XYZ file of C-alpha atoms in Angstrom:
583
model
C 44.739 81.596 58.595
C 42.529 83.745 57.006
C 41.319 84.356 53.064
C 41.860 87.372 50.628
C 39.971 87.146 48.314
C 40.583 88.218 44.772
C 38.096 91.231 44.963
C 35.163 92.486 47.459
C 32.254 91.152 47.177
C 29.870 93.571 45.338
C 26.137 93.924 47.131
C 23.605 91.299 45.881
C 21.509 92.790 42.402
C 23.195 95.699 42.353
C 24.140 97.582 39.242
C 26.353 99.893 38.243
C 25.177 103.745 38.649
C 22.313 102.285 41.169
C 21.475 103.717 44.340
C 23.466 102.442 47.331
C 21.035 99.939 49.055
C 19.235 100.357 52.393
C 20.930 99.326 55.818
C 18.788 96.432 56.398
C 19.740 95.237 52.861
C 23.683 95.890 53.697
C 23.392 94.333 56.904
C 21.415 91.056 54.832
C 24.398 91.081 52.064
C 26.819 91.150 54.736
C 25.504 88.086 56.451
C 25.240 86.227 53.264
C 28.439 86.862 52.110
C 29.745 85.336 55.766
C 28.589 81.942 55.452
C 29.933 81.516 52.216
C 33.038 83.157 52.955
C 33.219 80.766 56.108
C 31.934 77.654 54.093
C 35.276 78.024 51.465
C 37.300 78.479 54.337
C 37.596 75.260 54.970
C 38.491 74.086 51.476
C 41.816 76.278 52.039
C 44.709 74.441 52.707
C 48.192 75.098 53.348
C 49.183 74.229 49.647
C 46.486 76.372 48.091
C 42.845 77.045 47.398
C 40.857 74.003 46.589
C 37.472 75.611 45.995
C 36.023 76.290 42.524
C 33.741 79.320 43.605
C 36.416 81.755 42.071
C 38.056 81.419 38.894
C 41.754 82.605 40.662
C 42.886 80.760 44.086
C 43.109 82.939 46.894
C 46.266 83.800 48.650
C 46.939 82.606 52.234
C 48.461 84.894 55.195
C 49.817 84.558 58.363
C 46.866 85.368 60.860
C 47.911 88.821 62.778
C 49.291 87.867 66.417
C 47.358 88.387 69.328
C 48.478 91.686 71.265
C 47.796 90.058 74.622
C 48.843 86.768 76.342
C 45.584 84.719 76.457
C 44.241 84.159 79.781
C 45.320 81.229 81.846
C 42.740 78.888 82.192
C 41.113 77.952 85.261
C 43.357 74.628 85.859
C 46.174 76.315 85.886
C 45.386 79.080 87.960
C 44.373 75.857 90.652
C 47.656 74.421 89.667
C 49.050 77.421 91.114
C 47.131 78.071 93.897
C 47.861 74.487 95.168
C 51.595 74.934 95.081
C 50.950 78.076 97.272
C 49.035 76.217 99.425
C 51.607 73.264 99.502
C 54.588 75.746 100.395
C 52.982 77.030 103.232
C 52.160 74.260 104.291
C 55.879 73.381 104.497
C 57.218 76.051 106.183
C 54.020 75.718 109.109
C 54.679 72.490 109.385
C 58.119 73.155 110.170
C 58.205 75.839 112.216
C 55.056 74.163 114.724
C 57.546 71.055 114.495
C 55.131 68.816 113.082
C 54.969 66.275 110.131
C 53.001 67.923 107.198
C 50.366 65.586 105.828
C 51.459 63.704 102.530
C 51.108 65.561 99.796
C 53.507 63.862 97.424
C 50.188 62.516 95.036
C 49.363 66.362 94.724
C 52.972 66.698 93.120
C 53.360 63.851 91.157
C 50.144 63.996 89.666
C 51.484 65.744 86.259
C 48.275 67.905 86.454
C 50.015 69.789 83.123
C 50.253 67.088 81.250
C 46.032 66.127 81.508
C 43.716 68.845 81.858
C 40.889 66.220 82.629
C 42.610 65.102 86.015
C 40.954 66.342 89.729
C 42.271 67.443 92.197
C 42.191 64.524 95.635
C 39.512 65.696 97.537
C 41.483 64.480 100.348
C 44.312 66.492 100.089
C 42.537 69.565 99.713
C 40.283 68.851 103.407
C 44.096 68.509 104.770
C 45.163 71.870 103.118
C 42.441 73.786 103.951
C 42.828 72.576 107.666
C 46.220 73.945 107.728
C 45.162 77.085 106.412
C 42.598 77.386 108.806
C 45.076 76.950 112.019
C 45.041 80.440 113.846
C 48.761 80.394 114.384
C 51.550 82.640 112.998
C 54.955 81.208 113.724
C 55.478 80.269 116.971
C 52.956 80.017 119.044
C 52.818 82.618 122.153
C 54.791 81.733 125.256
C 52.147 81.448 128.231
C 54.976 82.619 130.811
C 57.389 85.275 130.694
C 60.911 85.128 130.950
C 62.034 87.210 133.337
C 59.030 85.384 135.838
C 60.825 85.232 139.418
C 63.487 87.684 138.434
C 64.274 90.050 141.738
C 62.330 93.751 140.790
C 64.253 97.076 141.581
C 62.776 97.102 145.379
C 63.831 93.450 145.755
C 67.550 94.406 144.734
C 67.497 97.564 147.201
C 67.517 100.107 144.592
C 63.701 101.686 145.468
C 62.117 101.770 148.931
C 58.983 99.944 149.274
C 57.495 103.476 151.235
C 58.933 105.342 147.586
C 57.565 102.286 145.650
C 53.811 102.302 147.425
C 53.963 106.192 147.204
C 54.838 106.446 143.061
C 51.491 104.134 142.675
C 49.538 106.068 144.735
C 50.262 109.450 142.999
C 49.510 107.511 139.612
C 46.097 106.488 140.478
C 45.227 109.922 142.125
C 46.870 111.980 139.621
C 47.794 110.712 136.130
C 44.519 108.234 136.384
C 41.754 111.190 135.666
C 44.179 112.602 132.847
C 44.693 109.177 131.611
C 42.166 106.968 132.511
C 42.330 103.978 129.924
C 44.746 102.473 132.513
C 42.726 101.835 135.905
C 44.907 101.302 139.234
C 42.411 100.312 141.810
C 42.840 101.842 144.807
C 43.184 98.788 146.798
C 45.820 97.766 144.811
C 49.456 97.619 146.555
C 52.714 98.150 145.179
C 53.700 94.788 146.618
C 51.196 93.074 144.626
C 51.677 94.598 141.493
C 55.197 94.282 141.073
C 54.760 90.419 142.152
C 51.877 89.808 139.575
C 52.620 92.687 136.970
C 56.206 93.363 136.671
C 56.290 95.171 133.434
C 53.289 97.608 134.568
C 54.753 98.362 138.037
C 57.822 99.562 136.306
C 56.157 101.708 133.497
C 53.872 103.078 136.535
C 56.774 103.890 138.469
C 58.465 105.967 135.557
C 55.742 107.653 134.674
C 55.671 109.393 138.214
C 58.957 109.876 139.510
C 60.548 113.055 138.571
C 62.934 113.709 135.465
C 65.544 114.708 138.196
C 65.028 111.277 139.854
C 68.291 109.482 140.585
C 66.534 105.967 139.922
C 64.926 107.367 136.555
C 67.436 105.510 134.019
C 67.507 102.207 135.957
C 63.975 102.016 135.393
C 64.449 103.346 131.860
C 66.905 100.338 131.818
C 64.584 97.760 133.178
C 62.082 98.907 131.155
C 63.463 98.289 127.478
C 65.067 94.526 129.335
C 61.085 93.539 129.361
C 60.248 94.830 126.300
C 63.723 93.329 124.307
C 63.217 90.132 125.971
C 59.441 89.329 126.183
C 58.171 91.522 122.981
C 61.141 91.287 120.652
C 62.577 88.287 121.471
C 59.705 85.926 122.404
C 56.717 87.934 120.749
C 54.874 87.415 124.277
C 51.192 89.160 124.049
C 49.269 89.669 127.233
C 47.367 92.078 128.892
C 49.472 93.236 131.371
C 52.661 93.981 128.634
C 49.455 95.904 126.886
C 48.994 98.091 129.483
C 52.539 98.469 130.376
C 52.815 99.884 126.870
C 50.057 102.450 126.975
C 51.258 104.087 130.281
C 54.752 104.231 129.054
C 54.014 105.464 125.337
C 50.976 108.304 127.334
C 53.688 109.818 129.822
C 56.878 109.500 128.543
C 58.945 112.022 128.484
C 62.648 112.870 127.149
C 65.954 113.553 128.967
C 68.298 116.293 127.769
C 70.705 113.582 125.903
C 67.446 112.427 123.941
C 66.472 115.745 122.740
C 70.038 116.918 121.502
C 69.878 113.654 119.526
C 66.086 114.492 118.523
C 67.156 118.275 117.227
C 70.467 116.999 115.585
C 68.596 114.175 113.893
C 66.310 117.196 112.459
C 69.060 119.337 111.914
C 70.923 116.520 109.670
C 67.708 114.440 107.820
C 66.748 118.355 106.520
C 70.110 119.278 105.742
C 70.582 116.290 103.414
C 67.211 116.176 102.201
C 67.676 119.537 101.185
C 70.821 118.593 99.501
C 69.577 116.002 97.686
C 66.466 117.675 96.558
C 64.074 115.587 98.233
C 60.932 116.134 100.588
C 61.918 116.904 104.255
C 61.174 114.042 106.354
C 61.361 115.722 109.566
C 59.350 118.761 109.940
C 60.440 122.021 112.559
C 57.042 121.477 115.076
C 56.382 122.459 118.416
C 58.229 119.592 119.554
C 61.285 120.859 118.147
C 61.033 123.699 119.717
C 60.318 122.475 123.368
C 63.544 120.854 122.577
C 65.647 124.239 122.045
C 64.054 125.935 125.187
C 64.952 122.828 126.990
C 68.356 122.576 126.517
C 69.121 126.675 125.963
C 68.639 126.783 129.999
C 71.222 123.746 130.820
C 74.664 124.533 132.456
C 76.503 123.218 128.765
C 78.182 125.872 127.081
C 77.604 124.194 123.344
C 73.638 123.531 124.402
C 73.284 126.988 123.329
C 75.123 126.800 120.073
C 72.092 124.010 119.207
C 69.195 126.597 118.605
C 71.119 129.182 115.728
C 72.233 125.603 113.514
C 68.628 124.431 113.897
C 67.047 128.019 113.119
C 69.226 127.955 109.717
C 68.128 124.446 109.013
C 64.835 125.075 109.411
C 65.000 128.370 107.132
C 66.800 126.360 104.439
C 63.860 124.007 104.543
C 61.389 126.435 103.972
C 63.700 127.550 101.012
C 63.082 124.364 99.868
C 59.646 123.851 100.231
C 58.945 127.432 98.463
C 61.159 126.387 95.318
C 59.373 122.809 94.828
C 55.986 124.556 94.756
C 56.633 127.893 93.101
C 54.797 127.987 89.191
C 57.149 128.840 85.958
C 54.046 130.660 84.732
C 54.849 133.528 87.344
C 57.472 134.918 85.888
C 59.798 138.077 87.010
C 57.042 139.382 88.798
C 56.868 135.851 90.711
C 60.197 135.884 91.796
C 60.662 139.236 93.363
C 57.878 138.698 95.145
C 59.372 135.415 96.557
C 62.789 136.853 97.128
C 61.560 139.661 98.833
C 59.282 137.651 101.127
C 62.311 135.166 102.048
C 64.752 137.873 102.673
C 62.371 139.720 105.049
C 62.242 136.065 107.136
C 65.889 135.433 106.487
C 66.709 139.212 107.999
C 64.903 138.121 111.115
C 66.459 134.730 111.384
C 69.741 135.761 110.849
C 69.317 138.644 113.750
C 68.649 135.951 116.392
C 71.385 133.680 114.984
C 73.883 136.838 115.425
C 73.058 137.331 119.120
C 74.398 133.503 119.815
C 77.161 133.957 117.783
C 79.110 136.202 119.889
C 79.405 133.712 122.461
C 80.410 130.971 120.452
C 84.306 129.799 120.125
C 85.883 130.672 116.961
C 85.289 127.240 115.189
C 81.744 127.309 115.773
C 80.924 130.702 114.728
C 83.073 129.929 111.070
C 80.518 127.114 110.643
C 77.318 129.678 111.851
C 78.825 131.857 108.976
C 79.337 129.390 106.438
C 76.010 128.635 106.650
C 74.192 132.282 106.531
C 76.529 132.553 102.913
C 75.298 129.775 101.712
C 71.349 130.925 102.456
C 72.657 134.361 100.695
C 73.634 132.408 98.047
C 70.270 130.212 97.675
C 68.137 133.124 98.289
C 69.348 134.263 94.919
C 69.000 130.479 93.012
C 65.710 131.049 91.078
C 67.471 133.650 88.589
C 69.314 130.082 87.259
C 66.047 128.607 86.544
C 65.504 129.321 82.795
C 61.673 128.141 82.613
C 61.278 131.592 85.252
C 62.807 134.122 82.845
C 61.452 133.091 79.174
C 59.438 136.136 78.362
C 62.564 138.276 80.284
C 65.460 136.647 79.587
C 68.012 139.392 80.192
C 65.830 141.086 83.148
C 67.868 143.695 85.237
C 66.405 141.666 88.364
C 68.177 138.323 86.925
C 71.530 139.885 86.117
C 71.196 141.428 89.772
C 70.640 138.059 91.134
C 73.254 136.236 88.958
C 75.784 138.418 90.382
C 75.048 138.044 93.401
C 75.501 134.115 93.250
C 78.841 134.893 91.790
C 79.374 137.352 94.437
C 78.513 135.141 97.496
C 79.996 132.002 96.064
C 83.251 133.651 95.991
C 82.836 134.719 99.747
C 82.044 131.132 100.612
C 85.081 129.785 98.851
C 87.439 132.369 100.807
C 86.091 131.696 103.814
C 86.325 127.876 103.795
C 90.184 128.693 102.162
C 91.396 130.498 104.988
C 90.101 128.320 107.382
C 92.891 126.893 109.740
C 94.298 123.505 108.771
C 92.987 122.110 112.522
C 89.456 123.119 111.007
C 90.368 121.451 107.931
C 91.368 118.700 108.886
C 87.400 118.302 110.820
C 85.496 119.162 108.180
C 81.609 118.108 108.493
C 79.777 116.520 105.332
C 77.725 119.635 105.872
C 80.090 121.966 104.779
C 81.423 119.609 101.918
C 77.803 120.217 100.765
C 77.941 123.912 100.882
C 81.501 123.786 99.121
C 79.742 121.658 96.290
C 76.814 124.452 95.954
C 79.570 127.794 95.742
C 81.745 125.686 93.450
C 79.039 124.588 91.404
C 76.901 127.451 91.553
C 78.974 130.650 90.918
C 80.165 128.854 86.563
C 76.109 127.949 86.361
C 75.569 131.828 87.135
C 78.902 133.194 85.118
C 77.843 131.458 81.989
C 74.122 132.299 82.527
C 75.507 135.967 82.456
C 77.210 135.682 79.317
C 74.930 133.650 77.228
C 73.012 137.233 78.171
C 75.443 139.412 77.094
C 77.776 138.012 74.318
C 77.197 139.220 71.088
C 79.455 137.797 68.612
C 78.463 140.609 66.291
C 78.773 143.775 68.822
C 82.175 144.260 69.825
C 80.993 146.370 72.531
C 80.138 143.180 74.615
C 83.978 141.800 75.300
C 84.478 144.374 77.772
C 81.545 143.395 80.041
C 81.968 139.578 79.340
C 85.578 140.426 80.461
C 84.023 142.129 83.853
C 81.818 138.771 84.668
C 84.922 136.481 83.970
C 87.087 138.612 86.331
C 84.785 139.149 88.953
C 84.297 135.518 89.447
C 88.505 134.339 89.496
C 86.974 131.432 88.501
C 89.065 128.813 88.093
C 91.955 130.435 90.281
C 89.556 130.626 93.158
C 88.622 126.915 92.668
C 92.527 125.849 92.711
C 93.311 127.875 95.751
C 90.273 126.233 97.467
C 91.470 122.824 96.631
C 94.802 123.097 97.439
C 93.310 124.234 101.292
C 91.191 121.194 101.755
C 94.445 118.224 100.563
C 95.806 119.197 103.578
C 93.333 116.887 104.910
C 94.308 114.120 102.645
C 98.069 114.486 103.287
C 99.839 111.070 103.566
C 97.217 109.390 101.745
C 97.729 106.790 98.914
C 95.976 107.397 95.274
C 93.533 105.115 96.332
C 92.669 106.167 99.642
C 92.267 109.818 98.514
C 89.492 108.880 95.920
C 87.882 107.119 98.425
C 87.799 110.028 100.920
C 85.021 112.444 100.405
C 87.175 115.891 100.626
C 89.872 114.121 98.230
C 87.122 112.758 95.625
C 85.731 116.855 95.976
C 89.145 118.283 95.358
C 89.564 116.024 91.784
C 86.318 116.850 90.488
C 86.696 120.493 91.756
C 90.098 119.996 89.753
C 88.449 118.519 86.668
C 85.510 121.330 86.655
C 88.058 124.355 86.989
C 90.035 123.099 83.660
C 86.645 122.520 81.983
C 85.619 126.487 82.778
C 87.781 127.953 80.068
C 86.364 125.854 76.937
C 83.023 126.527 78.502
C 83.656 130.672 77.935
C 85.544 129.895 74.826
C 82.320 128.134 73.708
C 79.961 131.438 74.597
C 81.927 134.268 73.427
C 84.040 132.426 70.617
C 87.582 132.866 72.714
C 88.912 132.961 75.674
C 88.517 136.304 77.131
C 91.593 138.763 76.957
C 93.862 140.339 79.721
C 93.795 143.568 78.065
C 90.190 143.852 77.490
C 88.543 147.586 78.168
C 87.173 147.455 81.843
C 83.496 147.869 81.802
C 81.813 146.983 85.330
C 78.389 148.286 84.116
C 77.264 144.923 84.795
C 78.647 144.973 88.261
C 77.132 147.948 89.664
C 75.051 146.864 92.132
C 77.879 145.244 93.877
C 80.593 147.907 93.317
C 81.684 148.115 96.467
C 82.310 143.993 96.656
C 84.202 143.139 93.917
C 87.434 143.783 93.043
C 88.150 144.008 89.324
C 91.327 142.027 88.463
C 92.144 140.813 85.341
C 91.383 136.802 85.378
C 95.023 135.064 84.350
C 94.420 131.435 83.660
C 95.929 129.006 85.440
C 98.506 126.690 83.021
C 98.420 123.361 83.072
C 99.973 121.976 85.994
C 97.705 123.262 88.249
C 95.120 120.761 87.652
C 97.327 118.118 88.490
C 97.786 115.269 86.296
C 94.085 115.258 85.018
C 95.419 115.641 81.385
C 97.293 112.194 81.198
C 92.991 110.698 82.137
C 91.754 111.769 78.872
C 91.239 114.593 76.116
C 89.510 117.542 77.962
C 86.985 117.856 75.094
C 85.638 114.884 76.139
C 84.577 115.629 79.316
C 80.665 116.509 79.514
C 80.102 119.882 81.265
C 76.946 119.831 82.383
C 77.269 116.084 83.978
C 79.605 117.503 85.699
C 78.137 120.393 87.340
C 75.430 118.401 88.012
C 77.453 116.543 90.294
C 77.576 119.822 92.028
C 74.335 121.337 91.948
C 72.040 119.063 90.749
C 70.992 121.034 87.550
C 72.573 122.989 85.025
């Protein structure tokens, strides 16, 4: 509790109109007026003041609450480190199998209740004993498993002449190249697999050939040593050790490992990229060791591998350029960026070409599916407001925002009037590229026309009319939906929410009825059929778009989203997010 007083306590002598006193003589006052102040303090009581020193009592109030928790003290913070101790104790004690010392006095000594009591010195010798025992778990095996098992020359499957030849041709050759491993050169094949079974076999794959007919037996017999004596029974031993270091230093790949390696890359970038995080897996020389390996291989669809993983990689580098580029750049920025990915984009997409000629029809619709949708995010930094503040309505933004709605719409055709057998295999890839055109081509069309529309200058409805048209947005978006349900024929209600190309279709559903408020909302009604043409707006893509008046679609089209809830409900730019990410 603490004392207000009924005034402040005026310096010592001091008169009114006289100089303010020294420091030294404040400082003095100040202590003075602390020991009497501290002195009263303790005639306060709850019920009042009982001193006489002032002629009105003081007033009491509520102290002000500490910010922080005070600090534990030091017996509890051994209180707590001696229940650590006593748990681990436990659980050693039980996994070694033996009794744990008694400890029950430690527990039952109601060290809260008496902050006087110490701890048994005892007890503590016993804990500190167990803590100092060098084991972890179970201790080590000191034999191996697999000890007397027949080797791969004792079951016939390797010659003892191939056997003693594979260790000579490790200690003459891979020894100098890698010579942490030492092979003596007294040392027999015989011997080694009898006394080191694990390091015979890791010696004998890293010699023999890739071609070698025995090379996945020994692959086999390889990962049964390391499964059974290092996973399963955590043996450690020098020989295992050394085992390990020869077969990590030369080991090499077969063709199945690297398709898995490049389509591993090919899918951790795509749906990093998708997602909008960091690529994991980075396009490095190893990658491409990979593609020259397997472009030479008598497999036909070995040389379909290289154009997906050239596009991949492309799209990550995409990606990497648009998490580092700097708002503060501008217009100027951008072009500069475009016009340096489209330069490496022409390249890529010449070499992808050449392999796409002798690809079957299905594989070359996916190949193309994929370029549209790098046309498309080649042109993805004109949606970026913070990049066009001090140029909103730039002539190199509206270029760019039509071509998003331009591509998009080629995207969404060509995934339409794909056959219903391709349907019917559609890759989550491609669902991901059907969520950017969908998404991205209403992001650009209402970008456009928060440009353009004027509600004061007439003028404007013909060219807000020539951005809703070119799109055939939501027709476009119906058509495309009613192409992929093909997929989810013969499915219940439940099962088709479930899938991921039925939940697309209802949310591609929901957004296309959502697209007309959104216009309405921008240019104050819906655009007209009988609006005056003006495609000055789309001139740079003349020769791509055909200008037909938008009809919207009525109601039934959506399906029966209306009977969910009230349209004007539904949050527009949650739901493109859901799409693109951003809006």
């Amino acid at each position: 509790m603490v004392r207000v007083s009924r005034s402040n306590f005026p310096p010592a002598g001091s008169q009114p109109g006289a100089p303010f006193p020294f420091p030294v003589q404040l400082l003095m006052q100040h202590h003075e007026r602390h020991n009497i102040v501290s002195q009263e303090k303790g005639m306060c009581g709850v019920h009042g003041c009982e001193s006489e020193m002032y002629a009105t009592g003081c007033q009491l109030m509520p102290a002000t609450k500490r910010k922080h928790k005070a600090a534990p003290s030091r017996v509890e913070l051994l209180e707590k480190k001696v229940d650590q101790l006593t748990s681990q104790l436990a659980a050693l004690t039980r996994q070694n199998g033996r009794a744990p010392p008694d400890t029950s006095n430690l527990l039952t000594n109601n060290l809260g209740s008496s902050r006087d009591s110490e701890l048994d010195s005892a007890n503590i010798a016993a804990l500190l004993d167990v803590a100092q025992d060098p084991s972890h778990g179970l201790d080590p095996p000191t034999s191996s498993i697999l000890e007397g098992q027949p080797s791969i020359v004792d079951q016939g499957l390797l010659s003892e002449a191939e056997a003693e030849r594979l260790v000579t041709t490790f200690q003459l050759e891979l020894v100098p190249k890698f010579p942490f491993v030492l092979i003596a050169h007294g040392e027999t094949a015989a011997r080694l697999r009898d006394q080191e079974p694990f390091l015979f076999l890791c010696v004998v794959a890293a010699t023999m050939g890739s071609a070698h007919p025995m090379r996945k037996t020994v692959a086999e017999e390889i990962m049964k040593h390391v499964t059974l004596r290092v996973v399963a029974r955590s043996e450690r031993n020098l020989e295992l050790l050394r085992g390990l270091l020869v077969h990590v230093a030369k080991s090499s790949t077969n063709l199945d490992e690297q398709r898995a390696l490049l389509g591993t890359y090919w899918l951790s970038a795509g749906l990093c990229g998708t997602l909008g995080r960091p690529t994991v897996m980075k396009h490095d020389d190893r990658t491409n060791e990979c593609i020259d390996s397997i472009s030479s291989t008598e497999h036909l669809s070995d040389r379909w591998v290289a154009p997906f993983i050239h596009l991949q990689s492309f799209l990550a580098t995409v990606d990497d350029v648009y998490a580092s580029i700097q708002a503060s750049g501008g217009r100027a920025l951008v072009q500069v960026t475009r016009g340096s990915l489209q330069r490496q984009f022409d390249s890529v997409r010449a070499c992808v070409e050449k392999d796409i000629s002798s690809c079957p029809s299905s594989t070359e619709n996916a190949m193309r599916i994929e370029i549209k949708y790098v046309e498309i995010r080649l042109e993805e930094l004109s949606l970026r407001q913070e990049m066009w503040i001090t140029e909103p309505a730039s002539a190199v933004r509206t270029t760019m925002l039509m071509g998003i709605i331009q591509r998009s719409k080629e995207l969404i055709h060509m995934i339409t009037n794909l056959p219903v057998s391709e349907i019917a295999q559609i890759t989550i890839t491609t669902c991901a590229r059907i969520c950017a055109a969908v998404g991205y081509m209403p992001a650009a069309v209402l970008t456009l026309l928060n440009l353009i529309a004027t509600p004061t200058d007439s003028a404007m409805e013909a060219q807000v009319q020539a951005v809703v048209d070119a799109a055939e947005y939501p027709n476009l978006v119906i058509e495309l939906a009613n192409a992929l349900e093909t997929k989810c024929e013969g499915m219940s209600a439940a099962d088709k929410e479930a899938d991921i190309v039925g939940s697309l279709c209802s949310k591609m559903r929901l957004l296309a009825r959502c697209y007309p408020y959104q216009i309405k909302a921008i240019v104050g009604s819906a655009p007209s059929q009988d609006a005056r043409q003006d495609t000055s707006m789309m001139t740079v893509h003349a020769n791509d778009v055909a200008m037909t008046p938008q009809v919207w679609p009525d109601g039934s089209a959506y399906g029966d989203l209306g009977d969910m809830f009230p349209i004007e409900d539904i949050q527009w730019d949650s739901l493109l997010s859901d799409f693109i990410g951003f809006s």
